[in-house]
PDB file of C-alpha atoms in Angstrom:
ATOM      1  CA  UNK A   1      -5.746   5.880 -17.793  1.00  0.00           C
ATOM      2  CA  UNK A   2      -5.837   2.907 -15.717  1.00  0.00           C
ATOM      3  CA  UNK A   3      -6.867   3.306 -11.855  1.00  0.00           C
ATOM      4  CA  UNK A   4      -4.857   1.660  -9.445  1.00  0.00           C
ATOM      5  CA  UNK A   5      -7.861   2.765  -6.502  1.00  0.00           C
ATOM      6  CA  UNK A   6     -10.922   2.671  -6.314  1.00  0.00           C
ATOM      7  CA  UNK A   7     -12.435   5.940  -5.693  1.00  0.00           C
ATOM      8  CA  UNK A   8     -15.579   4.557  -5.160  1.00  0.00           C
ATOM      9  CA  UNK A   9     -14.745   2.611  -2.153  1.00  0.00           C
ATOM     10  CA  UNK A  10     -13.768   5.785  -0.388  1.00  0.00           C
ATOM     11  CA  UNK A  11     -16.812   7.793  -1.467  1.00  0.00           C
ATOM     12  CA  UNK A  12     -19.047   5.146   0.119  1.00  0.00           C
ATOM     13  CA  UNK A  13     -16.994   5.674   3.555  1.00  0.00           C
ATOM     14  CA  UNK A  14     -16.973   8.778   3.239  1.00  0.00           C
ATOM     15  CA  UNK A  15     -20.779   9.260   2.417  1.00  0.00           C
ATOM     16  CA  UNK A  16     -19.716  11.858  -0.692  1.00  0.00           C
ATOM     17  CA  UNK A  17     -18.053  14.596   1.672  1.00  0.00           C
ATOM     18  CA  UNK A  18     -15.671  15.763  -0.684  1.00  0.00           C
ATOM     19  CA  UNK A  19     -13.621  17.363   2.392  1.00  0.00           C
ATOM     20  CA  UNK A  20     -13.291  13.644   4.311  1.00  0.00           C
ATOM     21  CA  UNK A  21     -12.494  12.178   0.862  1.00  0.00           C
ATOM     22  CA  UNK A  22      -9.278  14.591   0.641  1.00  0.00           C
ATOM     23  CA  UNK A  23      -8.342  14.069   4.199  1.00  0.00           C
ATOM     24  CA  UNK A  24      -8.284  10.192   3.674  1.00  0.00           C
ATOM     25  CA  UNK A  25      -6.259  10.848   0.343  1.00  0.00           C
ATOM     26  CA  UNK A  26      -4.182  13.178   2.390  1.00  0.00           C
ATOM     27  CA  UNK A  27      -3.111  10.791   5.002  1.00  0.00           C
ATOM     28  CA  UNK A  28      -2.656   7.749   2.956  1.00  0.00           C
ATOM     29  CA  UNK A  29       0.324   9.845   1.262  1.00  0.00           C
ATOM     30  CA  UNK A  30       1.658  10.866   4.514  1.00  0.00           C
ATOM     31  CA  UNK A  31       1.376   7.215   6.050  1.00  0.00           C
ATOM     32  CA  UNK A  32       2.029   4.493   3.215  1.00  0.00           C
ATOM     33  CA  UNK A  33       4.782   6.016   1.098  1.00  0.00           C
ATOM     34  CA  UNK A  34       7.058   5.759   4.296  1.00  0.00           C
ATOM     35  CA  UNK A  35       5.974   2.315   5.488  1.00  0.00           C
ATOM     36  CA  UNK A  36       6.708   1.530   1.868  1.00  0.00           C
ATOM     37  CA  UNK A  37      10.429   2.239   1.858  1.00  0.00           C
ATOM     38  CA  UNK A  38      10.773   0.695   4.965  1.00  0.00           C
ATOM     39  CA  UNK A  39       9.032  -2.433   4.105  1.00  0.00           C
ATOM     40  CA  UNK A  40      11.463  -2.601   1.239  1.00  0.00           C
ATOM     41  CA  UNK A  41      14.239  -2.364   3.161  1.00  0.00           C
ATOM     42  CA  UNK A  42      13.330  -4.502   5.574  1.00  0.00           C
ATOM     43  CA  UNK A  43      13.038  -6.998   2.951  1.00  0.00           C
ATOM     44  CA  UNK A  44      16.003  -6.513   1.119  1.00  0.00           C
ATOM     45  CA  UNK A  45      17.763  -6.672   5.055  1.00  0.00           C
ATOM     46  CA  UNK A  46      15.876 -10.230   5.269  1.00  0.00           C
ATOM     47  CA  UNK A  47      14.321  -8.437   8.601  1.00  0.00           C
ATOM     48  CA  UNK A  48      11.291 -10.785   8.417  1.00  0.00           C
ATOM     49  CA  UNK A  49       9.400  -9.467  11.650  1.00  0.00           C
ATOM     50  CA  UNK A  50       9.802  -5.674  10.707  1.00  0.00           C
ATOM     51  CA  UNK A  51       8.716  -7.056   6.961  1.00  0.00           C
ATOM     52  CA  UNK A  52       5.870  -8.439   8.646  1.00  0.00           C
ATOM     53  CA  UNK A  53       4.825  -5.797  10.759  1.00  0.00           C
ATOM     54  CA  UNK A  54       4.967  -2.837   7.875  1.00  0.00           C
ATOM     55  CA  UNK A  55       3.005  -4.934   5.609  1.00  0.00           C
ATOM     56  CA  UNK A  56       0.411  -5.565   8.043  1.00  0.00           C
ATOM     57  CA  UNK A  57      -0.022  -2.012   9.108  1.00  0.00           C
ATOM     58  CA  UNK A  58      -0.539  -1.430   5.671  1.00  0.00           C
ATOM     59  CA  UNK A  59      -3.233  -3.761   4.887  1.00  0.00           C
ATOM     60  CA  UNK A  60      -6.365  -2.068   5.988  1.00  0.00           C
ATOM     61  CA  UNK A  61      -5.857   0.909   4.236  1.00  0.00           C
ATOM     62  CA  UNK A  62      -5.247  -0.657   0.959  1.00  0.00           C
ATOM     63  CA  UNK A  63      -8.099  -2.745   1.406  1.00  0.00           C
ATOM     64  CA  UNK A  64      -9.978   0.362   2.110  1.00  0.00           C
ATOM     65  CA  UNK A  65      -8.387   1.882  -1.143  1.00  0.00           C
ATOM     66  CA  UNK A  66      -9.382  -0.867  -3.321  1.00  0.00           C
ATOM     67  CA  UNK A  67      -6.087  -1.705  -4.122  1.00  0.00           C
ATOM     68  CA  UNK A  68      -5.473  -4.627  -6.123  1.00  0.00           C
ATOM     69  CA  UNK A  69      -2.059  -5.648  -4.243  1.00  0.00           C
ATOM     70  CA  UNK A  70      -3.722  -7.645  -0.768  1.00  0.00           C
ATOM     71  CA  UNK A  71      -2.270 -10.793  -2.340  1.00  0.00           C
ATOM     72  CA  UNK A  72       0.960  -9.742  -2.584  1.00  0.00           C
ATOM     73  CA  UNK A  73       0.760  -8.008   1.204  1.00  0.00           C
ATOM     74  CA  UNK A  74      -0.332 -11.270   2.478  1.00  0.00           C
ATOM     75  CA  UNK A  75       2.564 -13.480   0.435  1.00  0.00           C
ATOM     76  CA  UNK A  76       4.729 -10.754   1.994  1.00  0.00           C
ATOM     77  CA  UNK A  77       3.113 -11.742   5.836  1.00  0.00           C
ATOM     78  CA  UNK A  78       3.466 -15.288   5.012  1.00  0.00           C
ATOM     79  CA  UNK A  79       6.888 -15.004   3.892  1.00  0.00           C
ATOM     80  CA  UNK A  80       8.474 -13.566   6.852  1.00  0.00           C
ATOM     81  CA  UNK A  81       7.097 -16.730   9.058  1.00  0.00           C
ATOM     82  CA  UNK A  82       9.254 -18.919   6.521  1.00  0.00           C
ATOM     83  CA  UNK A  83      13.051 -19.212   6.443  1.00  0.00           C
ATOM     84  CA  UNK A  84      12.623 -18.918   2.761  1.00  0.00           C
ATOM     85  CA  UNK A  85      15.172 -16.973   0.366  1.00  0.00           C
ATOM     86  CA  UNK A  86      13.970 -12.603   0.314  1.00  0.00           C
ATOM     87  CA  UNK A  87      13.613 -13.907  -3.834  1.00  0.00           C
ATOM     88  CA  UNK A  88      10.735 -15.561  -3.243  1.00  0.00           C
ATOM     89  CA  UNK A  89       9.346 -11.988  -2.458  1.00  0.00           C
ATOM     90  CA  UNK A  90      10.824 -10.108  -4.590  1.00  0.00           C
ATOM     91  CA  UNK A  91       8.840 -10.320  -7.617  1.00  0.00           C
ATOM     92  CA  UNK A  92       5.882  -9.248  -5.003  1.00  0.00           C
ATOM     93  CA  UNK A  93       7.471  -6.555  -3.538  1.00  0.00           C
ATOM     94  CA  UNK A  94       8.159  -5.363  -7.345  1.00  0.00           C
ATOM     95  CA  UNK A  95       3.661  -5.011  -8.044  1.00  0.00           C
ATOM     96  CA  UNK A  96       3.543  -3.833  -4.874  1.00  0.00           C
ATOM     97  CA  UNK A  97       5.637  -0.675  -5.349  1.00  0.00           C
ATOM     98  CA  UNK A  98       4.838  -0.300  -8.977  1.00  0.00           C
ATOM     99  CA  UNK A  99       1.157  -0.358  -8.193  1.00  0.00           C
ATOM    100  CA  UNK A 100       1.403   2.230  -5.159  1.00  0.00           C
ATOM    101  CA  UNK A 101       3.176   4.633  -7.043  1.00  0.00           C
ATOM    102  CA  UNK A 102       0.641   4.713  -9.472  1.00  0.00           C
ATOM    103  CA  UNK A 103      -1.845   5.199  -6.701  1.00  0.00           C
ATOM    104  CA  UNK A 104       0.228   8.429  -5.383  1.00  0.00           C
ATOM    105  CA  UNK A 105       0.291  10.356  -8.394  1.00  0.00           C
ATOM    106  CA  UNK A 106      -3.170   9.081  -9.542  1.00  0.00           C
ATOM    107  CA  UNK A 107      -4.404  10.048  -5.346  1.00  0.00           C
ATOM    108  CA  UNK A 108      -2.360  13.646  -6.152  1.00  0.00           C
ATOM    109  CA  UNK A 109      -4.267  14.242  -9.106  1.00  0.00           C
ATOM    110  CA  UNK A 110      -7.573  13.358  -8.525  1.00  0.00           C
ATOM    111  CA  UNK A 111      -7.250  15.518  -5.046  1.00  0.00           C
ATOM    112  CA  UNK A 112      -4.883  18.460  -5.910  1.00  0.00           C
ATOM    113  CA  UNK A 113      -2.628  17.442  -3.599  1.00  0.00           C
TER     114      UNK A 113
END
């Protein structure tokens, strides 16, 4: 199975505590899936500031996740200071919900959450 994180990442901030590891797991599923949906929406409403603002919220953590989707957060950023069509975006918006899904269930797995 293909990972969409990199587990690794977190262990180093963590230093190996098994317990911190969970709690950053734990809160990435409480924060991101939300910001998500309304990133989406915000999007699909062509609301380019609250586009802006959800994607950048999101950034450090997936950085901190190792998730391979930064270049589509960024497009996402630079989008919303453009007056260019939401389809420009789309196809970016698509990898990054495909690819954080994966990351939820494969975060809920690893973690028994």
């Amino acid at each position: 199975m293909m990972k969409y994180y990199v587990k690794e990442n977190l262990s180093q901030i963590a230093d190996g505590d098994e317990d911190f590891l969970k709690i950053l797991a734990q809160t990435f599923l409480e924060e991101i899936p939300p910001d998500l949906e309304a990133m989406a929406e915000a999007i699909k409403n062509e609301n380019r500031q609250l586009a802006y603002q959800f994607a950048h919220k999101m950034k450090p953590n997936i950085e901190m996740f190792g998730i391979n989707v930064l270049k589509d957060i960024t497009s996402i950023e630079a989008w919303s200071k453009t007056s260019k069509n939401k389809s420009v975006i789309l196809p970016n918006m698509e990898n990054i919900l495909f690819t954080l899904n994966h990351v939820f269930e494969a975060l809920k797995e690893d973690f028994q959450l």
